[in-house]
Short mmCIF file of C-alpha atoms in Angstrom, two decimals:
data_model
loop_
_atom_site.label_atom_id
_atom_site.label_comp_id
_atom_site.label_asym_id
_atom_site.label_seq_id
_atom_site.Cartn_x
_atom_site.Cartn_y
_atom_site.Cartn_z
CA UNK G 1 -20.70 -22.34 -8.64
CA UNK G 2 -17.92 -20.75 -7.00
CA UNK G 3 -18.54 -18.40 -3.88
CA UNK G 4 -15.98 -15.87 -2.91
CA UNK G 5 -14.63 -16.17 0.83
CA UNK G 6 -14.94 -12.59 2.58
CA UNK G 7 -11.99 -11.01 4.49
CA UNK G 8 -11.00 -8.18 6.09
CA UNK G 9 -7.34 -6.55 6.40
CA UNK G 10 -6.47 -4.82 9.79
CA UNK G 11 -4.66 -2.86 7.58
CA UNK G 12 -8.16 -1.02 6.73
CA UNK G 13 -7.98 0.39 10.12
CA UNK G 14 -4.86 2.30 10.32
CA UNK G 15 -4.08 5.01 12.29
CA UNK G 16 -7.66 3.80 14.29
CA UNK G 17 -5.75 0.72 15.47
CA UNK G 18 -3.17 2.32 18.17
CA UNK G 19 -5.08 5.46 18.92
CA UNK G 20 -9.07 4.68 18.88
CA UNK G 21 -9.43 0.81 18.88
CA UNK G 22 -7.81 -1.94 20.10
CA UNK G 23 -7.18 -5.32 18.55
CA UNK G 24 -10.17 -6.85 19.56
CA UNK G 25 -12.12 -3.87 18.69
CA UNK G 26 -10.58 -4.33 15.11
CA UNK G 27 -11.13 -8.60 15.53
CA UNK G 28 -15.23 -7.57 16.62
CA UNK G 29 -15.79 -5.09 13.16
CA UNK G 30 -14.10 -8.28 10.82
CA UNK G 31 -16.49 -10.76 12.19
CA UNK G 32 -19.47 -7.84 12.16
CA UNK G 33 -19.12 -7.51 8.88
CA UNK G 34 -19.74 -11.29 8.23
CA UNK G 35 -16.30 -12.14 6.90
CA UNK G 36 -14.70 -15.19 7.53
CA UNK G 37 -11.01 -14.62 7.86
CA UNK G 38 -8.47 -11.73 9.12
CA UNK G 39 -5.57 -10.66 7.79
CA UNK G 40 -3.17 -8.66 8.97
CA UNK G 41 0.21 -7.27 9.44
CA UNK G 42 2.93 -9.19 11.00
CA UNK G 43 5.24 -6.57 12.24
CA UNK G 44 2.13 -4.18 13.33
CA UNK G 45 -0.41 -6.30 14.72
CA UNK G 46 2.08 -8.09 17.11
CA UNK G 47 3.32 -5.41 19.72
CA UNK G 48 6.77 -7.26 20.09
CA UNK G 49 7.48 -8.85 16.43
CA UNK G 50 9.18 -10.72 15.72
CA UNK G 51 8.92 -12.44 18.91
CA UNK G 52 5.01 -12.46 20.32
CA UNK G 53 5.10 -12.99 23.99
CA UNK G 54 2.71 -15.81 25.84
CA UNK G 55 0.23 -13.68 26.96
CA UNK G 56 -0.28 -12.49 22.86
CA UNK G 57 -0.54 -15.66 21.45
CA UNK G 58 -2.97 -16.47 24.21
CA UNK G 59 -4.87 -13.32 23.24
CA UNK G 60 -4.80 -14.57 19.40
CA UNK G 61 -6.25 -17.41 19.60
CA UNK G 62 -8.98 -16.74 22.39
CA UNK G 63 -9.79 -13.87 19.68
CA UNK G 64 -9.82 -15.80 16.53
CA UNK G 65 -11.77 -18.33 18.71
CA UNK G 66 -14.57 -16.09 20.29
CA UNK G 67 -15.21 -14.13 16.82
CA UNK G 68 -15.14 -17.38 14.81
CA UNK G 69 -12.38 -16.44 12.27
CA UNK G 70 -9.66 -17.56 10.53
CA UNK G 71 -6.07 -16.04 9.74
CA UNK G 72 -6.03 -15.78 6.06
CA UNK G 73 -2.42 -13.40 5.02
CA UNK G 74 0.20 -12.57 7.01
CA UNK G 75 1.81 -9.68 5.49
CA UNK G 76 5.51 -9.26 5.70
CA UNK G 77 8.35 -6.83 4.81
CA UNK G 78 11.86 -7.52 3.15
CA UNK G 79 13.73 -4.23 3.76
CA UNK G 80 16.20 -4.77 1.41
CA UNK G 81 17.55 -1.18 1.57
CA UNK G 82 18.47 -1.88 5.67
CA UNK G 83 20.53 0.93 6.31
CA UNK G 84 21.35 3.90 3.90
CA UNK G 85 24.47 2.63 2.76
CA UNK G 86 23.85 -1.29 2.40
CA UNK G 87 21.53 -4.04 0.84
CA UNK G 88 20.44 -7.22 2.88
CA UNK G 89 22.59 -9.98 1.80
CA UNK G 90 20.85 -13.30 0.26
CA UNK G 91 21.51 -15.00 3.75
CA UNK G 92 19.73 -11.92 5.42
CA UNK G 93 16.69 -12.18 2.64
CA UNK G 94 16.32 -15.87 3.47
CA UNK G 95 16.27 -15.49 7.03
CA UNK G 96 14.00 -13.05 6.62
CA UNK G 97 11.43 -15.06 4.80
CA UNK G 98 11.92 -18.09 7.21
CA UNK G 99 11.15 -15.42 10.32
CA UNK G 100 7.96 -15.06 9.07
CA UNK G 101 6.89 -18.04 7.72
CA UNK G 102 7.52 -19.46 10.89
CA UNK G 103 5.72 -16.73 12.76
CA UNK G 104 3.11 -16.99 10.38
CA UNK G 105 2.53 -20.78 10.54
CA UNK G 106 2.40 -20.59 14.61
CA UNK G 107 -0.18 -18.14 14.47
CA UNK G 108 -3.06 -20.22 11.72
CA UNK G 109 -2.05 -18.15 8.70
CA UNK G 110 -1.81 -20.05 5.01
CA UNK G 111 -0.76 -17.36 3.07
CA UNK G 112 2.23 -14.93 3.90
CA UNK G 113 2.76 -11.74 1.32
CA UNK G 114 6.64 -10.75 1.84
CA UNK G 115 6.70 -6.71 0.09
CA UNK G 116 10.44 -6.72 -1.18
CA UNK G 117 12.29 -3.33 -1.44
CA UNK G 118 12.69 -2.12 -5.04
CA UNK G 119 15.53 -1.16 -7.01
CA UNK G 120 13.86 1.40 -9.74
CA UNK G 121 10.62 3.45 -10.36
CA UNK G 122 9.08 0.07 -12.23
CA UNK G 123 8.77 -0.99 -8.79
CA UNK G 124 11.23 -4.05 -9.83
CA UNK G 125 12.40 -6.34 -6.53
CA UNK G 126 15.59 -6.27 -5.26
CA UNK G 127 17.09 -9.48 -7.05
CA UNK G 128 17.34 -11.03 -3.69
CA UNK G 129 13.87 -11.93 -3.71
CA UNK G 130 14.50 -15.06 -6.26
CA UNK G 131 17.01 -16.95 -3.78
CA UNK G 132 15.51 -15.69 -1.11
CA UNK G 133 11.98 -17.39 -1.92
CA UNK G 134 13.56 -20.18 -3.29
CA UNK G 135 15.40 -21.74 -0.20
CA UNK G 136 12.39 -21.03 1.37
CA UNK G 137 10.16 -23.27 -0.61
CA UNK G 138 10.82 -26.54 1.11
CA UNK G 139 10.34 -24.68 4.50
CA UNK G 140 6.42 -23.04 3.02
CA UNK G 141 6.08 -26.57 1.61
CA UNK G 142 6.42 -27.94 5.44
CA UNK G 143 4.87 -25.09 6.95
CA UNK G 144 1.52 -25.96 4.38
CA UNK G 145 1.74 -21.72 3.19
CA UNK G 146 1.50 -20.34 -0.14
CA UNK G 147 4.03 -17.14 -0.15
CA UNK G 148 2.88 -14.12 -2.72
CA UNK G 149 3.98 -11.14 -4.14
CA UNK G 150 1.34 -8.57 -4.45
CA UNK G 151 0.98 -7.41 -7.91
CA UNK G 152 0.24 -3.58 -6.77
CA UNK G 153 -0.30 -0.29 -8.51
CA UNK G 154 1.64 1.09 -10.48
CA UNK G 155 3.12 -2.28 -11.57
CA UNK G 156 -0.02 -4.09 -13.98
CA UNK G 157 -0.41 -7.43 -14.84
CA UNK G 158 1.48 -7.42 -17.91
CA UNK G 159 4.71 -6.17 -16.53
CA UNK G 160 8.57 -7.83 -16.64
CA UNK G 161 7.88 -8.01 -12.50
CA UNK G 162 4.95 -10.09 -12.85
CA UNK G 163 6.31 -12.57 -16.03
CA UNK G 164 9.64 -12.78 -13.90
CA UNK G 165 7.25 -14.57 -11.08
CA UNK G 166 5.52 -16.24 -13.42
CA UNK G 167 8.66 -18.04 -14.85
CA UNK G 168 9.57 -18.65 -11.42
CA UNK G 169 6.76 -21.02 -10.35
CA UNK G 170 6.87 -22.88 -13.85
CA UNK G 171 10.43 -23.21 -13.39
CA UNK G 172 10.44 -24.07 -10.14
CA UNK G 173 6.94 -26.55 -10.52
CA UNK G 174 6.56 -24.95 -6.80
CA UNK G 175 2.70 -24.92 -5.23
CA UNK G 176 3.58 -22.91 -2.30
CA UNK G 177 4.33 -19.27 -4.25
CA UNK G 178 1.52 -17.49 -6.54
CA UNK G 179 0.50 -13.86 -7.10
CA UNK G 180 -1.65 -12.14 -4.81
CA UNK G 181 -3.51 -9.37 -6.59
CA UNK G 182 -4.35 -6.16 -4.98
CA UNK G 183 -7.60 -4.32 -6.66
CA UNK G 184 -5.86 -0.98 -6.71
CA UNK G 185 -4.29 -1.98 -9.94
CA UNK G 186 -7.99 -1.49 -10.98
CA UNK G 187 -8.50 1.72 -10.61
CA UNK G 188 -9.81 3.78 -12.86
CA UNK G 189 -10.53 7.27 -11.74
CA UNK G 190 -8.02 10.08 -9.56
CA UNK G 191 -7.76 9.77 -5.65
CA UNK G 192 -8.32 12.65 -3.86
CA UNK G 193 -7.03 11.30 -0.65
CA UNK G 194 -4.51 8.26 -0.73
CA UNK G 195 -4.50 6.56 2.94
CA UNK G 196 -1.40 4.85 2.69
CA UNK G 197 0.64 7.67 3.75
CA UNK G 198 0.10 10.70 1.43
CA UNK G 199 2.85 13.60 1.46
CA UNK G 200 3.35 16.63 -0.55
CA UNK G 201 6.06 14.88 -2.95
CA UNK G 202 3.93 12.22 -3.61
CA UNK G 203 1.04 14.55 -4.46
CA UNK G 204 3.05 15.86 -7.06
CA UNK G 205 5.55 13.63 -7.89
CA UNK G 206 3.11 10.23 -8.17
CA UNK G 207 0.71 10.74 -10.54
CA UNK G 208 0.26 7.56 -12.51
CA UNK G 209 -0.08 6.16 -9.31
CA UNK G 210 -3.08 8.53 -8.03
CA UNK G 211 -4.60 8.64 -11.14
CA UNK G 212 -5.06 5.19 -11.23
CA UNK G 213 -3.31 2.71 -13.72
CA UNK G 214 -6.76 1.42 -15.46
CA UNK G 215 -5.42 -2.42 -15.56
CA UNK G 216 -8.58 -3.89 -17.83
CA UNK G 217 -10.13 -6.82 -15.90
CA UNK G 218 -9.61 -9.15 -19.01
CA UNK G 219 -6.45 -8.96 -18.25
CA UNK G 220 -6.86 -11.47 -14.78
CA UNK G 221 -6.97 -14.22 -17.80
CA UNK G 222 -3.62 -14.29 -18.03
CA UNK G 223 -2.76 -14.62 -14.48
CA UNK G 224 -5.83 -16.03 -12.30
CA UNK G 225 -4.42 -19.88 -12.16
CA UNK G 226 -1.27 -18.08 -10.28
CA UNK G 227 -3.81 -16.30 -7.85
CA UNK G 228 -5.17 -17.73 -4.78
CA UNK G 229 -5.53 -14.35 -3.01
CA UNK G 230 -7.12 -10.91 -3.49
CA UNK G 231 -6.58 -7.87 -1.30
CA UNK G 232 -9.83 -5.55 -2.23
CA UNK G 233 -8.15 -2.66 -1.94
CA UNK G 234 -10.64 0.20 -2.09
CA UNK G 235 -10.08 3.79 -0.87
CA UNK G 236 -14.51 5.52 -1.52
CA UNK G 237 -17.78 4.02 -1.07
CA UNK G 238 -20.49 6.56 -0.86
CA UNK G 239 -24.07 6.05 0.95
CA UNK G 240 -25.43 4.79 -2.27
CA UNK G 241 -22.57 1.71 -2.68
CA UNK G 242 -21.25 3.32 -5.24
CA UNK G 243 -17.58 2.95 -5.30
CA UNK G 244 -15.61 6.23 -6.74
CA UNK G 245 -12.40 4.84 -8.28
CA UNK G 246 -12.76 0.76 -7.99
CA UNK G 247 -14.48 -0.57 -10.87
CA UNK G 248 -16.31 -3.51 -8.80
CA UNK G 249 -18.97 -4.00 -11.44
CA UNK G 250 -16.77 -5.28 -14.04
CA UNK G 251 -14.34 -6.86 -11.31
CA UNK G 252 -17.04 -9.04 -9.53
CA UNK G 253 -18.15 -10.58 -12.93
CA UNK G 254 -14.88 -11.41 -14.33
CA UNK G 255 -13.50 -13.15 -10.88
CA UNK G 256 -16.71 -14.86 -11.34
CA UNK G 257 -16.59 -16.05 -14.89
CA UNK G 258 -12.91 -17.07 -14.15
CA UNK G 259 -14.09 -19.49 -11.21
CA UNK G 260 -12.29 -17.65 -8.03
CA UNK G 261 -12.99 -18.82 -5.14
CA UNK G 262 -10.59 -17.39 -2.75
CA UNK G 263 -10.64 -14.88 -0.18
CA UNK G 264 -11.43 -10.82 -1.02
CA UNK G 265 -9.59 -9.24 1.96
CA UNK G 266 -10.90 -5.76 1.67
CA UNK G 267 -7.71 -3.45 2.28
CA UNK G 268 -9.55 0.40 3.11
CA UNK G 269 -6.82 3.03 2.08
CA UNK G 270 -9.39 6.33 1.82
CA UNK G 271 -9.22 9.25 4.46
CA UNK G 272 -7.65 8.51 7.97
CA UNK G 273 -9.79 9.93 9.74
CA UNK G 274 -10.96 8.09 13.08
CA UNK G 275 -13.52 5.10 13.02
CA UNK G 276 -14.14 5.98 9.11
CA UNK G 277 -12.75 2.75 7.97
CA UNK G 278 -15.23 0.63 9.99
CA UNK G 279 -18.11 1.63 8.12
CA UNK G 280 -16.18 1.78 4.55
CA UNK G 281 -15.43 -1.74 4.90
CA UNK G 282 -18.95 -2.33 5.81
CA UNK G 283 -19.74 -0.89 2.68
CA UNK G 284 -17.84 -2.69 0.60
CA UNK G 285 -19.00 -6.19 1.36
CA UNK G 286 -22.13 -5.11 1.04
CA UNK G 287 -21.73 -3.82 -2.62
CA UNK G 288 -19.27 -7.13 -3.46
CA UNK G 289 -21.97 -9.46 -1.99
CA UNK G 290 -24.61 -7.46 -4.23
CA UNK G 291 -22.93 -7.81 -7.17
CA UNK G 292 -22.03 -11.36 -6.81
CA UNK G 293 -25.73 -12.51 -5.76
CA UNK G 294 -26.47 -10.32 -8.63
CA UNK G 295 -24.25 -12.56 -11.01
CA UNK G 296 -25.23 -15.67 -9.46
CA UNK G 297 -29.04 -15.03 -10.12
CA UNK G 298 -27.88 -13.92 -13.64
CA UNK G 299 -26.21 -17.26 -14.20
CA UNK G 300 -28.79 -19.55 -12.80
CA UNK G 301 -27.52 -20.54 -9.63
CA UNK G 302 -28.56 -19.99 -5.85
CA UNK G 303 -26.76 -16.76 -4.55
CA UNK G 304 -24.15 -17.10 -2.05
CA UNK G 305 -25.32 -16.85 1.53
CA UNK Z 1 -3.70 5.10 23.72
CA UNK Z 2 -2.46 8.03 22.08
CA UNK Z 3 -3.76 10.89 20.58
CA UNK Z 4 -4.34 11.22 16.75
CA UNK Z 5 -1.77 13.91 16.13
CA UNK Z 6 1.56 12.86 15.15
CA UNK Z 7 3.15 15.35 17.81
CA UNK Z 8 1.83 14.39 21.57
CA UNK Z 9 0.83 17.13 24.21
CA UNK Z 10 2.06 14.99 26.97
CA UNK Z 11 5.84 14.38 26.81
CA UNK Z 12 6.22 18.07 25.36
CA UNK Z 13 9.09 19.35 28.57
CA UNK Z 14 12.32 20.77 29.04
CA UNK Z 15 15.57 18.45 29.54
CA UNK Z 16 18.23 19.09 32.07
CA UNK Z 17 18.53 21.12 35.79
CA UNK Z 18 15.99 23.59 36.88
CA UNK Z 19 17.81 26.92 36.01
CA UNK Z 20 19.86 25.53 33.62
CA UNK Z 21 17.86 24.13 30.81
CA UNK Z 22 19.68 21.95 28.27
CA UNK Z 23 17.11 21.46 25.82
CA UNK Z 24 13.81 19.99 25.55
CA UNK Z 25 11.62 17.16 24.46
CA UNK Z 26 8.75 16.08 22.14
CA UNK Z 27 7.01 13.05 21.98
CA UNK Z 28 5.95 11.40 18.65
CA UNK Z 29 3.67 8.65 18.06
CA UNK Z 30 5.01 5.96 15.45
CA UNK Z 31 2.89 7.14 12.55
CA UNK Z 32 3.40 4.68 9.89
CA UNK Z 33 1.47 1.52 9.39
CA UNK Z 34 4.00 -0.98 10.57
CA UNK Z 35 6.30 -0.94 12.59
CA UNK Z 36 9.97 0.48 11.92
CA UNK Z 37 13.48 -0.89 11.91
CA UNK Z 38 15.16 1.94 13.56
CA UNK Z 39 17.17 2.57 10.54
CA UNK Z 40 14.78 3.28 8.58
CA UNK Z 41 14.22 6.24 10.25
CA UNK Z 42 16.47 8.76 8.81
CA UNK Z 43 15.81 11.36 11.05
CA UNK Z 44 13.60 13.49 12.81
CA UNK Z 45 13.74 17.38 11.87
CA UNK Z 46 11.94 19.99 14.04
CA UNK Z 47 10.57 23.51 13.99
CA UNK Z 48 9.63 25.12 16.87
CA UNK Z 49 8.38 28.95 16.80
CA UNK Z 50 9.85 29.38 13.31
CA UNK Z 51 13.22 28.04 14.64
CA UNK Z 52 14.85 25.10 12.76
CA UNK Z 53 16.50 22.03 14.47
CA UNK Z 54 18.08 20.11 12.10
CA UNK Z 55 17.89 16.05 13.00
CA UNK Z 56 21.14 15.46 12.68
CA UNK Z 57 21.76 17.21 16.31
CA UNK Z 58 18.41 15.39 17.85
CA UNK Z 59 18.85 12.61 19.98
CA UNK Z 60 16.15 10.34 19.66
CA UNK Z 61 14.89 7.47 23.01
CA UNK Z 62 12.58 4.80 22.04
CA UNK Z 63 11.61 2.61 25.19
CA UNK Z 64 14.33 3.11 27.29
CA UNK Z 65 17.61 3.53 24.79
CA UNK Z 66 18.21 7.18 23.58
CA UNK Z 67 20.25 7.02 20.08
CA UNK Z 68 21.66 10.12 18.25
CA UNK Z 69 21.20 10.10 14.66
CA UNK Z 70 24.22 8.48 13.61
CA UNK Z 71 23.48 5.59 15.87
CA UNK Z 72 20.11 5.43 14.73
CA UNK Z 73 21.24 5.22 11.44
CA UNK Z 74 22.84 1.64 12.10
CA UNK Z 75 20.15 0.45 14.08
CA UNK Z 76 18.66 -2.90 12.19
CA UNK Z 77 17.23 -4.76 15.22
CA UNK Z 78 15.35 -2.78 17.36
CA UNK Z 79 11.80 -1.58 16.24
CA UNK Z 80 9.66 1.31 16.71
CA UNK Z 81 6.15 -0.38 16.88
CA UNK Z 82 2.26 1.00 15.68
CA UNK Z 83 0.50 2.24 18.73
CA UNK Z 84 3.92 4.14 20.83
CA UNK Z 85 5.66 7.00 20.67
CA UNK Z 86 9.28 7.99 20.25
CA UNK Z 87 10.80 11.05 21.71
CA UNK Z 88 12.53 13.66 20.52
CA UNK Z 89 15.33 15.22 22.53
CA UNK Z 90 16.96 18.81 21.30
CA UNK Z 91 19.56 20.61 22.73
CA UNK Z 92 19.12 24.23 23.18
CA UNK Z 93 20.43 26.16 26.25
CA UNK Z 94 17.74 27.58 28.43
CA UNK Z 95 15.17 25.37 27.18
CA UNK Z 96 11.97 26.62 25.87
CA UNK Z 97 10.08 29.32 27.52
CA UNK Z 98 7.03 28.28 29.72
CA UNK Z 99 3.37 28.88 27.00
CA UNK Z 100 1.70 27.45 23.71
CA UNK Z 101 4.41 26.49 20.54
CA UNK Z 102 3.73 25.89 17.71
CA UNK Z 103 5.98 22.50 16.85
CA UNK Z 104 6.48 21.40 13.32
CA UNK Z 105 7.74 17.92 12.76
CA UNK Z 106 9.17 16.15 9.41
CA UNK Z 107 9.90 12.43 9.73
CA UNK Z 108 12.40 11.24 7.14
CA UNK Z 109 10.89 7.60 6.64
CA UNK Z 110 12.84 5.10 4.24
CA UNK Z 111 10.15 2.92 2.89
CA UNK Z 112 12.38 0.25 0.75
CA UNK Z 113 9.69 -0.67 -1.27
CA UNK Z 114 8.96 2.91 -2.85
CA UNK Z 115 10.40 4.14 -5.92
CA UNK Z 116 13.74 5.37 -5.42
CA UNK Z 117 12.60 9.07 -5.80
CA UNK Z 118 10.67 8.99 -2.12
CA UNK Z 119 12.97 7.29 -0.79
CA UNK Z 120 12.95 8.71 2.36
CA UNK Z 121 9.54 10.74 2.32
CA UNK Z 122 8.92 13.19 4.55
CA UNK Z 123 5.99 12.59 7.07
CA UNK Z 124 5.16 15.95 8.56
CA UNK Z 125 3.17 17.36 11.06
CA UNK Z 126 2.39 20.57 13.26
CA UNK Z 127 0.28 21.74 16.32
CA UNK Z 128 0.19 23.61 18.97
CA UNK Z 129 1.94 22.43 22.50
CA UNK Z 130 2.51 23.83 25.73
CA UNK Z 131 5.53 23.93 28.07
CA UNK Z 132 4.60 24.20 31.18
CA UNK Z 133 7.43 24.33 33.44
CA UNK Z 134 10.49 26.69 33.04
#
């Protein structure tokens, strides 16, 4: 049977990473938890991205080496609204995407997630992302990474965004571009504290997007052959694993019955406040590895260790 | 490392010659996620006491450069990275009187990716911090 692959996001630790722990503090609680493979941030985990210096890269990979884990997503940025009077060109998109997929590559990582700017409240890319990705197919092809958009709250599955990538890998036949799907698009009850920078406007002016968009899990039938990667984005896990807006116990089954076998890179996004995260990820591999020994039992088969 | 608060207590100084103040100073750690393309910052607005100062006359020194806000405003290449600080720099003659402020800050942060509508959104912050020399 298929067995998930655990992973955490640096990301989790935000705010903690920079003021209370350092990156091999962040590199010890990843392999503590018992995951397998790290994630993180291109521009924020490397202290002089785009260009890492010697003495990081020697760093890296005596880190990734001592706590036995792999780089899983690199995540990247296309700020397609540069300045506030003009759009990256194509040429600057492409670039872009080759920057990191080359940064990416010398550092271990398979997947890179490039988050393009927007042009409306749909959350629809700038149309640069199309020829942007697409002259840099041949280079991810070399390179042996798989580049994905997230598909992230408040866009859902079934959305013009996510059919316009869609059409894109059948018409381009490519392997090296699929949808990575961030659990937030999950959730099902209001945030009272959104970690990923909450200000008064967005308080008020956000709702949807606090509230939760309730995607139904079915719904990951129409899309999981496109998905090699989930970010487990999760923002509440109280002392009794119960998680208070991520609907795990309908998630867990469904990624199960669908045969995924990738990576769950938990992505904590609750309250900032310091060293919370560490336990909150904790937490949640503790109630996803429940749930899937749970199913496993269910379903006949030995439980993943 | 830095201390949780946006606003830093070390850094917080007056600017120019003893006796003839020019301005003063604030440090502010990069409080984002990920790092910045300068431009993205639209500007840095500050309270201090009650009393507005606008961004638009703040000069702004990451590392060792000092931009005003126009220049900032064209600045695609260099970065403002997780875990340092920028500083603030405001002009006001006589500086700030020697005691415990209270400092307000608003960060207007261009996140290309958000809707439109929070495009910039405003990252704020506000403490107490002491000047210490006249």
């Amino acid at each position: 049977m298929n067995a998930f692959k655990y992973g955490v996001s640096l990301y989790s630790y935000t705010d903690d990473l920079g003021t209370v722990m350092t990156l091999e503090d962040g590199f010890d609680h990843v392999a503590s938890a018992g995951a397998t493979g790290i994630e993180i941030l291109g521009e924020t985990s490397i202290p002089t991205y785009p260009e890492p210096t010697a003495s990081w890269l020697d760093t890296w990979f005596a880190l990734l080496d001592r706590y036995q884990l792999e780089p899983t997503n690199f995540a990247a940025w296309v700020d397609t609204r540069l300045t506030i009077g003009r759009n990256m060109s194509v040429q600057e998109g492409v670039a872009q995407i080759a920057c990191d997929l080359r940064l990416a590559h010398r550092l271990g990582f398979k997947f890179m997630r490039p988050k393009f700017g927007v042009i409306d409240d749909e959350l629809t890319p700038d149309p640069i992302w199309e020829p942007a990705i697409e002259r840099n197919l041949d280079l991810a092809h070399q390179l042996g990474i798989v580049i994905m958009p997230e598909i992230h709250a408040p866009t859902p599955i079934r959305h013009p965004v996510t059919d316009a990538y869609i059409a894109f890998i059948e018409r381009t036949g490519t392997k090296n571009f699929g949808l990575l799907i961030d659990t937030g698009i999950f959730q099902d009850r209001p945030l009272n504290k959104w970690g990923g920078g909450e200000t008064e406007e967005i308080r008020k002016g956000a709702l949807s997007f606090l509230n939760g968009i309730k995607v139904p899990v079915e719904h990951l039938v129409d899309v999981i052959k496109y998905v090699p990667f989930i970010q487990a984005k999760f923002h509440h896990i109280d002392e009794h694993l119960h998680d208070h807006h991520i609907p795990w116990e309908r998630i867990v089954p469904m990624l199960k019955k669908l045969g995924y076998d990738g990576y769950l890179s938990s992505e904590y996004e609750g309250a900032r406040d310091p060293w919370v995260a560490i336990e909150q990820v904790r937490r949640q591999h503790a109630l996803i590895r429940k749930l899937e020994a749970e199913y496993d039992a269910t379903h006949g088969e030995k439980a993943h260790a | 490392m830095l201390e949780r608060s946006h606003i830093q207590s070390s850094g917080f100084q007056n600017v120019g010659p003893a006796g003839a103040r020019t301005g003063f100073e604030l440090r502010i750690r990069q409080p984002n996620y990920r790092s910045s393309r300068l431009s993205l910052i639209e500007g840095v607005d500050l309270v201090v006491d009650g009393i507005s100062y606008p961004a638009e006359q703040n000069r702004i020194r990451v590392g060792g450069h000092e931009y005003s806000h126009a220049e900032m405003a064209e600045e695609t290449e260099a970065r403002l990275y997780v875990g340092t600080f920028f500083t603030v720099i405001v002009p006001k003659s006589g500086g700030l009187a020697p005691g415990v402020h209270h400092v307000a800050s608003s960060i207007r942060f261009r996140h290309p990716y958000f809707p439109p509508q929070f495009q910039p959104v405003f990252v704020r912050s506000e403490r107490h911090a002491t000047i210490i020399v006249p």
